[in-house]
Tab-separated table of C-alpha atoms and ligand atoms in Angstrom:
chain	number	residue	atom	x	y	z
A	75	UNK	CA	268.834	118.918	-59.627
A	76	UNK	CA	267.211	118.415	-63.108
A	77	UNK	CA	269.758	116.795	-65.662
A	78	UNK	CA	266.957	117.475	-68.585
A	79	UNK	CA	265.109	119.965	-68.702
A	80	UNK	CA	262.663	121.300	-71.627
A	81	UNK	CA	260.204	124.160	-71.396
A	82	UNK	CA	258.119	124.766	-73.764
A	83	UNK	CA	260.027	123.226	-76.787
A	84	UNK	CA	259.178	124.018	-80.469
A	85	UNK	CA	260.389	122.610	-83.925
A	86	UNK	CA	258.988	123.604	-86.813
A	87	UNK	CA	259.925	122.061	-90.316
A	88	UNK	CA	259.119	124.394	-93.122
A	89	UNK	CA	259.506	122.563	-96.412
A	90	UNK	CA	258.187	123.352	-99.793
A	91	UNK	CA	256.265	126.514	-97.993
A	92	UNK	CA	254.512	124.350	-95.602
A	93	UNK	CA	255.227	124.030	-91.408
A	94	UNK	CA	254.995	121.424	-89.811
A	95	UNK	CA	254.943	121.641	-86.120
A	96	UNK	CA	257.061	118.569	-85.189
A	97	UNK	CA	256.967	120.109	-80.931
A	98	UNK	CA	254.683	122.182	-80.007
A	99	UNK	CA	255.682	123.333	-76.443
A	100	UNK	CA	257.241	120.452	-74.824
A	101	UNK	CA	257.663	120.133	-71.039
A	102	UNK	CA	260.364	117.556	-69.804
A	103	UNK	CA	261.920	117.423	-66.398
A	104	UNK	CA	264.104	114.431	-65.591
A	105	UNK	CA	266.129	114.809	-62.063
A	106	UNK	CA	269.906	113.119	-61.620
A	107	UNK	CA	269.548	109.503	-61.573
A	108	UNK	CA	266.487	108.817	-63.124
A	109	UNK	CA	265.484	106.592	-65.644
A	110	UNK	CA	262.350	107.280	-68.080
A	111	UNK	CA	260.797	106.304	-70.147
A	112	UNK	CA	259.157	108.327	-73.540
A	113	UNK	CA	256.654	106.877	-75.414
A	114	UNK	CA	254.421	108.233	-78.346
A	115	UNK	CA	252.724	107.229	-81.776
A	116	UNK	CA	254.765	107.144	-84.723
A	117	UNK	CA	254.958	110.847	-85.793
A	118	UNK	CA	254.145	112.391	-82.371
A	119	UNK	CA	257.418	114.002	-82.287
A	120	UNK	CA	259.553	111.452	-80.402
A	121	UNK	CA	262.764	111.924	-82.932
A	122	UNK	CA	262.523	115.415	-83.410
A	123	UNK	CA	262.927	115.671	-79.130
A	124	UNK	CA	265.644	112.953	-79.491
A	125	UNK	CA	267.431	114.770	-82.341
A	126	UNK	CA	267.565	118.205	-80.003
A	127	UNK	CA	268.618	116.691	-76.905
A	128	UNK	CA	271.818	114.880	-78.504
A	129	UNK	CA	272.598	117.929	-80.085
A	130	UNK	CA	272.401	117.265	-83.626
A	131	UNK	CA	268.985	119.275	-84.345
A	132	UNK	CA	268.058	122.851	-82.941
A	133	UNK	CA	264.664	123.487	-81.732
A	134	UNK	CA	262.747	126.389	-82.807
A	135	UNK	CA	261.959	128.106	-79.869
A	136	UNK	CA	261.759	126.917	-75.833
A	137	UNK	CA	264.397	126.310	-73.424
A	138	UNK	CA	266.641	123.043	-73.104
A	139	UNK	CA	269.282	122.318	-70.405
A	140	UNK	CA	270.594	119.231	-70.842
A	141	UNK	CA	273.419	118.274	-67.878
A	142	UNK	CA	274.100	121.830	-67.309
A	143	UNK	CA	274.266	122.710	-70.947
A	144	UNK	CA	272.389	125.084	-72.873
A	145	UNK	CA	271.387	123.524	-76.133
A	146	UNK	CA	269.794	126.585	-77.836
A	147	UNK	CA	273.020	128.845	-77.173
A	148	UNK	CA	276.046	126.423	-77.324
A	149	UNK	CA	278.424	127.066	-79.725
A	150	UNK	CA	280.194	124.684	-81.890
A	151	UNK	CA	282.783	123.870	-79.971
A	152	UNK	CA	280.278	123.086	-76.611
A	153	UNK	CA	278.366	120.922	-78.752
A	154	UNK	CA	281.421	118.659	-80.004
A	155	UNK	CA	281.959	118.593	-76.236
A	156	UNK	CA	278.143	117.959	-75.270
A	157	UNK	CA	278.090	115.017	-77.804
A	158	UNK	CA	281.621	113.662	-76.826
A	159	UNK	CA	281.192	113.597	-73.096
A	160	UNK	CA	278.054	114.941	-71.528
A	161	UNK	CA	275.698	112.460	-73.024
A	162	UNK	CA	275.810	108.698	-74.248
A	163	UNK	CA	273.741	107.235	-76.769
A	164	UNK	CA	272.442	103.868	-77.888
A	165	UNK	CA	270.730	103.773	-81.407
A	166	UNK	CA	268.185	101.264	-82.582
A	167	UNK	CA	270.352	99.992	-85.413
A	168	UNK	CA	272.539	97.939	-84.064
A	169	UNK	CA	275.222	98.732	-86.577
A	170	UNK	CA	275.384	102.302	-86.003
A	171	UNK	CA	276.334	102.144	-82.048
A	172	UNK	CA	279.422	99.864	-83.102
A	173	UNK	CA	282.386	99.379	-85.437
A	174	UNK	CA	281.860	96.167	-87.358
A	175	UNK	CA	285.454	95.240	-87.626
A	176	UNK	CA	286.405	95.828	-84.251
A	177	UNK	CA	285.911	93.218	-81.164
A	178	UNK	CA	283.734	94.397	-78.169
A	179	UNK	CA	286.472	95.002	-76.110
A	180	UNK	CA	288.016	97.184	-78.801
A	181	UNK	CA	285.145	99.267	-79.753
A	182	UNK	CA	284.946	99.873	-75.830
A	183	UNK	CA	288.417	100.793	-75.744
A	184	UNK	CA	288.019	103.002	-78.757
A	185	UNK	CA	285.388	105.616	-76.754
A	186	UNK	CA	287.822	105.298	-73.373
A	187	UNK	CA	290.765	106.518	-76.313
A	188	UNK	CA	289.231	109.420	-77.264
A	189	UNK	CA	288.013	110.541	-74.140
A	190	UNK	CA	289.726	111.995	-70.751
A	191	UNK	CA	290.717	108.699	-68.554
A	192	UNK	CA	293.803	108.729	-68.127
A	193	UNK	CA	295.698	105.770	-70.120
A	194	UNK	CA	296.720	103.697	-67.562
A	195	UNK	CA	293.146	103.202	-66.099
A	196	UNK	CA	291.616	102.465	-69.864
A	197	UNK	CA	292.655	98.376	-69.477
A	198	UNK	CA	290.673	97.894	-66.733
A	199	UNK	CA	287.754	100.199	-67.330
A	200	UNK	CA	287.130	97.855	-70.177
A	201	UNK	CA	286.665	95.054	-68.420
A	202	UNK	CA	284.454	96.596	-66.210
A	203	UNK	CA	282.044	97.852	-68.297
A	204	UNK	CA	281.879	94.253	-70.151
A	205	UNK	CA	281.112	93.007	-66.880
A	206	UNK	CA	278.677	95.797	-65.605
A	207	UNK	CA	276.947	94.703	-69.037
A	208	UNK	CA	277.190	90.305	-68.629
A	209	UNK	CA	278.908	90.364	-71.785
A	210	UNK	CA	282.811	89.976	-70.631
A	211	UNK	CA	282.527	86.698	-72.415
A	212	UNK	CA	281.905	88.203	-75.724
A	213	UNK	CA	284.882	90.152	-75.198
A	214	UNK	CA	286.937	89.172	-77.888
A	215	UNK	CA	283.581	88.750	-80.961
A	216	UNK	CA	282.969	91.564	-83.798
A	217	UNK	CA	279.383	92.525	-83.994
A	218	UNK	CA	278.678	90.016	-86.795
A	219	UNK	CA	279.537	87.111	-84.191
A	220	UNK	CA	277.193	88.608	-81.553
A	221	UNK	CA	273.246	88.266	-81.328
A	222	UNK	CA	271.206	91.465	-81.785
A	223	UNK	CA	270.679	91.811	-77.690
A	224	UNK	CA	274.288	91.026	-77.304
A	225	UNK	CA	275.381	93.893	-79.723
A	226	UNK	CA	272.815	96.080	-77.376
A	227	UNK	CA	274.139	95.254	-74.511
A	228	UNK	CA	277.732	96.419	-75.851
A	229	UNK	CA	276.257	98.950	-76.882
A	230	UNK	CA	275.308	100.350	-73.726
A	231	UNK	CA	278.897	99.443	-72.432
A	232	UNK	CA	280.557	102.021	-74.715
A	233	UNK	CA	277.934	104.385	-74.350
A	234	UNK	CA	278.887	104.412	-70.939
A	235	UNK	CA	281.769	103.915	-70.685
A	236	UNK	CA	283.318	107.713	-70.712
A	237	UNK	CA	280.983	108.575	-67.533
A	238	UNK	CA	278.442	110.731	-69.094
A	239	UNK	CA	276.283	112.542	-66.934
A	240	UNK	CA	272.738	111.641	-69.568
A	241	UNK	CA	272.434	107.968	-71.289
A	242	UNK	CA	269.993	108.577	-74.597
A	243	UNK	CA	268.554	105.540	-76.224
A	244	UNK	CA	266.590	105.898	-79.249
A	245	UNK	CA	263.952	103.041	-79.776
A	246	UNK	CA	266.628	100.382	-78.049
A	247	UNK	CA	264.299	97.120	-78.710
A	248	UNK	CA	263.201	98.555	-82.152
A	249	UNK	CA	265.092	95.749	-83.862
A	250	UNK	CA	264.837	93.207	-81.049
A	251	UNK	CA	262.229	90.579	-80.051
A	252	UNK	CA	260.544	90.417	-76.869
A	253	UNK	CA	262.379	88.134	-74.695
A	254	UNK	CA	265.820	89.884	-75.931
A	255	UNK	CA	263.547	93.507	-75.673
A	256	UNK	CA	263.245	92.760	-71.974
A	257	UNK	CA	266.999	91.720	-71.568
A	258	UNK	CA	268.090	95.160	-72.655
A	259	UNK	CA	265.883	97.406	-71.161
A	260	UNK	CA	266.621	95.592	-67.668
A	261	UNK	CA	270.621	95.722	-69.238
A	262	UNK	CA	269.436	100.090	-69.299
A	263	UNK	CA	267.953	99.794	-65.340
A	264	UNK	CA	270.873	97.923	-64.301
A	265	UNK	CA	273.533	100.354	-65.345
A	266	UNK	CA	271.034	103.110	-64.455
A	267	UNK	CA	271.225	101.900	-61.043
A	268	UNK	CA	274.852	100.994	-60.876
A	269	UNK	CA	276.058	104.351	-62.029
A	270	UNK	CA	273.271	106.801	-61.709
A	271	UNK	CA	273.891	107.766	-65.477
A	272	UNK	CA	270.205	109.887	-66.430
A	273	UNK	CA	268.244	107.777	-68.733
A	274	UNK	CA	266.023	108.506	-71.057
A	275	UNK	CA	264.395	105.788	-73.414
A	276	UNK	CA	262.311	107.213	-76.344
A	277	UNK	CA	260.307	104.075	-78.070
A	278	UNK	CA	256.797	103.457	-79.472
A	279	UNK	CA	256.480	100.653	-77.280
A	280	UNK	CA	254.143	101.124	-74.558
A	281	UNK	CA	255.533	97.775	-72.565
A	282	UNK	CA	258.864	99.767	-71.841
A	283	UNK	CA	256.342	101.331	-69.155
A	284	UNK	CA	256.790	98.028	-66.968
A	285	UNK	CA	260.465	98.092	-66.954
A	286	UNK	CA	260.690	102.140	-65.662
A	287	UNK	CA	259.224	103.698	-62.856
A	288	UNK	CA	257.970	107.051	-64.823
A	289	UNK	CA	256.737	107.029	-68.070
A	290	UNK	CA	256.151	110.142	-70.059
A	291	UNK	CA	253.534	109.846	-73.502
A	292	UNK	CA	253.817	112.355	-76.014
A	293	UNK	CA	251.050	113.435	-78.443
A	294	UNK	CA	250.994	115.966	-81.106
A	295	UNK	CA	254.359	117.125	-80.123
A	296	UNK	CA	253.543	117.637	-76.076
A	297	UNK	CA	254.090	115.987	-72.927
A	298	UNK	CA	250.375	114.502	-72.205
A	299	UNK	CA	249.812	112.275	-69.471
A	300	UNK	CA	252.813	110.174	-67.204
A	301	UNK	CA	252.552	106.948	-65.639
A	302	UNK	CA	254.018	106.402	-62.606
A	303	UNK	CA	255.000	102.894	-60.896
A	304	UNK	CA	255.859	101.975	-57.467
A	305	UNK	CA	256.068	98.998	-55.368
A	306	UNK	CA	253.620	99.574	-52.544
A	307	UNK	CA	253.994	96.292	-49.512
A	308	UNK	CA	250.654	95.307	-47.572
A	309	UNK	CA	250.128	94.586	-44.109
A	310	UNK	CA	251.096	91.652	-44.704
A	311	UNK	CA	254.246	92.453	-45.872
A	312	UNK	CA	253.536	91.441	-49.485
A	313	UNK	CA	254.516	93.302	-52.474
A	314	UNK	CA	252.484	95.030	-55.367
A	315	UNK	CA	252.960	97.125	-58.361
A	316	UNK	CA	251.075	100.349	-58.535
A	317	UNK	CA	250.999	101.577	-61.812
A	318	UNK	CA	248.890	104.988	-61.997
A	319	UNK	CA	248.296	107.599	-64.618
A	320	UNK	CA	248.539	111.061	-64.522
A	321	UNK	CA	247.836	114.132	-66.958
A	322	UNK	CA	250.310	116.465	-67.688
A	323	UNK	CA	249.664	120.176	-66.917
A	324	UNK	CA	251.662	122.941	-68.761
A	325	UNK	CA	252.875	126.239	-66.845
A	326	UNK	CA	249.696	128.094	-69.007
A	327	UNK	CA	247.491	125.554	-67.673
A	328	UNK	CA	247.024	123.493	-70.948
A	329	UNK	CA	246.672	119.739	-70.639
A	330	UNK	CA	245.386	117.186	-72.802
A	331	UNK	CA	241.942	115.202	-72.272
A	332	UNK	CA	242.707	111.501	-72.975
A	333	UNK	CA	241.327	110.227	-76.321
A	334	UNK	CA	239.164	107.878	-74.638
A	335	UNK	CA	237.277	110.379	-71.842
A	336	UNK	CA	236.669	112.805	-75.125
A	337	UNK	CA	235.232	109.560	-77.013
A	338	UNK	CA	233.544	108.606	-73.858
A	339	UNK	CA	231.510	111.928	-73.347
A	340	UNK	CA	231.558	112.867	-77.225
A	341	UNK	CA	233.631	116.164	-76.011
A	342	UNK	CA	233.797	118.266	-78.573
A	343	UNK	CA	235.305	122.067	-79.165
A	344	UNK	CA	233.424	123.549	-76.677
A	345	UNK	CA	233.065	122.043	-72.876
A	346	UNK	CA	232.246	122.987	-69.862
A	347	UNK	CA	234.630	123.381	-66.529
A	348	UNK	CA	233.363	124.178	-62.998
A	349	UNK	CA	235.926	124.457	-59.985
A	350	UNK	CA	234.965	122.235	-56.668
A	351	UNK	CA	236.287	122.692	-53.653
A	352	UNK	CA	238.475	119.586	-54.706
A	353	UNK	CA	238.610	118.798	-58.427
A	354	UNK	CA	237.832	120.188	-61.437
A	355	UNK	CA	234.699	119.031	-63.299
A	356	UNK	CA	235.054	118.885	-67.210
A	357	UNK	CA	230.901	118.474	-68.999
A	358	UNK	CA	230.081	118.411	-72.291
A	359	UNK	CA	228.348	121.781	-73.974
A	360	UNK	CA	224.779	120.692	-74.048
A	361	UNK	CA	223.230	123.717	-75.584
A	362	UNK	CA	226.074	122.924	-78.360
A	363	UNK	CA	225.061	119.557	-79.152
A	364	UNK	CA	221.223	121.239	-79.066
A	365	UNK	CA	222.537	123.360	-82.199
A	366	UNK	CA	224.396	120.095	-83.509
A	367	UNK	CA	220.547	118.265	-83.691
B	221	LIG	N1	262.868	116.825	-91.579
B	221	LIG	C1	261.543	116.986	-91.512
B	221	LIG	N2	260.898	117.813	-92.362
B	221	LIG	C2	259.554	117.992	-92.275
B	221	LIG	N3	258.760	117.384	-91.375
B	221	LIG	C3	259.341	116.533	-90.510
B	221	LIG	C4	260.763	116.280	-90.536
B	221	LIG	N4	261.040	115.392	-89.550
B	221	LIG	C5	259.873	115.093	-88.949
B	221	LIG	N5	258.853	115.777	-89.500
B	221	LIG	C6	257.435	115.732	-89.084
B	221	LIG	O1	257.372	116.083	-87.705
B	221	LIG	C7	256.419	115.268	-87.008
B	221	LIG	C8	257.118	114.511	-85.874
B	221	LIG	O2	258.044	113.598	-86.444
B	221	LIG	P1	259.014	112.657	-85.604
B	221	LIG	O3	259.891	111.944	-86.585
B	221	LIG	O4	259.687	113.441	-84.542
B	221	LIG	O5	257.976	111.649	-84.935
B	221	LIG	P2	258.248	110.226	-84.242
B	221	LIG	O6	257.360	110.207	-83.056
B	221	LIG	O7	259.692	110.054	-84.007
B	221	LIG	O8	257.747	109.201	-85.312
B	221	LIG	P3	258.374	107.749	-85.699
B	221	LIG	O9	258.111	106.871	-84.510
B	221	LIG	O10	257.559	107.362	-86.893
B	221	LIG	O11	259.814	107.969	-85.989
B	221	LIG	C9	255.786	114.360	-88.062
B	221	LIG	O12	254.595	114.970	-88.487
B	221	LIG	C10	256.835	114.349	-89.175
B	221	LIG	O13	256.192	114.147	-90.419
């Protein structure tokens, strides 16, 4: 069952007169359990997606179901509910996923308060999801007295800690440096696995792609190629990472040529496609680039 899924999602910004297409027919599918990644330039459209799916933008036009919710017709009242217990998020500043004056444990506590478990079980639930995290020992330290992974890694704890069914994390690492970067995306796979909360990491960062099995790049607003990573074993019986790359193909048929092939072959408006029995062959207009001379 898909937890997220986007069809053909638009946002347009119209300021001052002008529109700016921020999405421009967006295809997303993520299925129960899985962690991805989402990676794109700055200005490809990355926050605009992230601001729909958490529910505090509305797209344009398009469809998007986010763990059984429709985002496009929810009222008011669904979306305090969306935002409060369907999905979890983890910023990249560090100071706006938790309350300065409050210790880990409380700020933990705090989500479990104003959510559904009953009372009783709120104690404990705390110090599990300290644990889940490796930060029990921290327990007891405000923000300030925590490193930036540390506060990440909390972070994630309260974002989780209510059960949602989707775990959004907005540029995670952005504030991070690499050997702490790697300790919290592995923090996001481990509590991906342990729960089988949906994850969905949106980041410029095209390393995150070694942490996550799928990765999904966005360009110009659109879904444009995925890389995919599995473990294959040999004969014998060692293990490898596969990592291969895929282009995305829309339900009209649409899909992006990476930048490099058009470079490569000096592709330009016009090309030319013939069907084989197994592939499709993509040639540059030669009679165009005549007229170009
Ligand atoms: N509120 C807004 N009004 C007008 N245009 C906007 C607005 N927000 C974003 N845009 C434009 O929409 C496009 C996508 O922006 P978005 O912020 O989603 O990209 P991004 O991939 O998150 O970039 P970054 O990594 O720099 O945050 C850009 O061209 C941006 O200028």
């Amino acid at each position: 069952m898909s937890e997220i899924l986007c069809r053909g999602l638009v946002r347009i910004y119209a300021t001052d007169g002008v529109e700016v297409q921020a999405l421009q027919g967006l295809d997303l599918r993520l299925e129960a359990g899985e962690l991805v990644a989402v990676v794109g330039a700055s200005g490809s459209g990355k926050s605009t997606l992230l601001g729909i799916l958490s529910g505090l933008d509305t797209p344009t036009g398009g469809s998007a179901v986010v763990a059984g919710t429709d985002l496009l017709t929810m009222s008011g009242r669904d979306r305090v509910r969306y935002q409060r217990h369907a999905v979890g998020f983890v910023w990249q500043q560090t100071s706006r996923n938790l309350l300065p004056y409050l210790t880990a444990a409380q700020n933990v506590r705090l989500v479990l308060d104003l959510g559904w478990s009953p009372r009783r079980a709120r104690a404990a639930r705390v110090t599990e999801m300290l644990d889940l995290l490796g930060v029990a020992d921290l327990a007891d330290r405000r923000p300030a007295e925590m490193s930036g992974g540390q506060q990440q890694r909390v972070a994630i704890a309260v974002a989780v800690a209510n059960r949602p069914r989707v775990l959004l994390a907005d540029e995670p690492t952005g504030e991070l440096d690499e050997a702490t970067s790697v300790e919290v995306l592995e923090a996001l796979r481990s509590v991906n696995e342990a729960t089988g909360v949906t994850t969905l990491i949106v980041t410029h960062d095209p390393s995150v792609s070694e942490h996550v099995a799928r990765t999904v790049q966005i360009r110009d607003g659109r879904t444009s190629t995925e890389v995919l990573r599995r473990t294959e074993t040999d004969e014998q019986g060692v293990e490898r990472h596969v990592a291969e790359e895929f282009a995305v193909l829309d339900r009209v048929g649409r899909l992006q040529l990476p930048t490099d092939f058009v470079a490569a072959l000096d592709l330009r408006e016009r090309v030319r496609l013939a069907l084989e029995p197994d592939h499709v062959q993509v040639r540059p207009d030669l009679a165009q680039k005549d007229e170009d001379r």
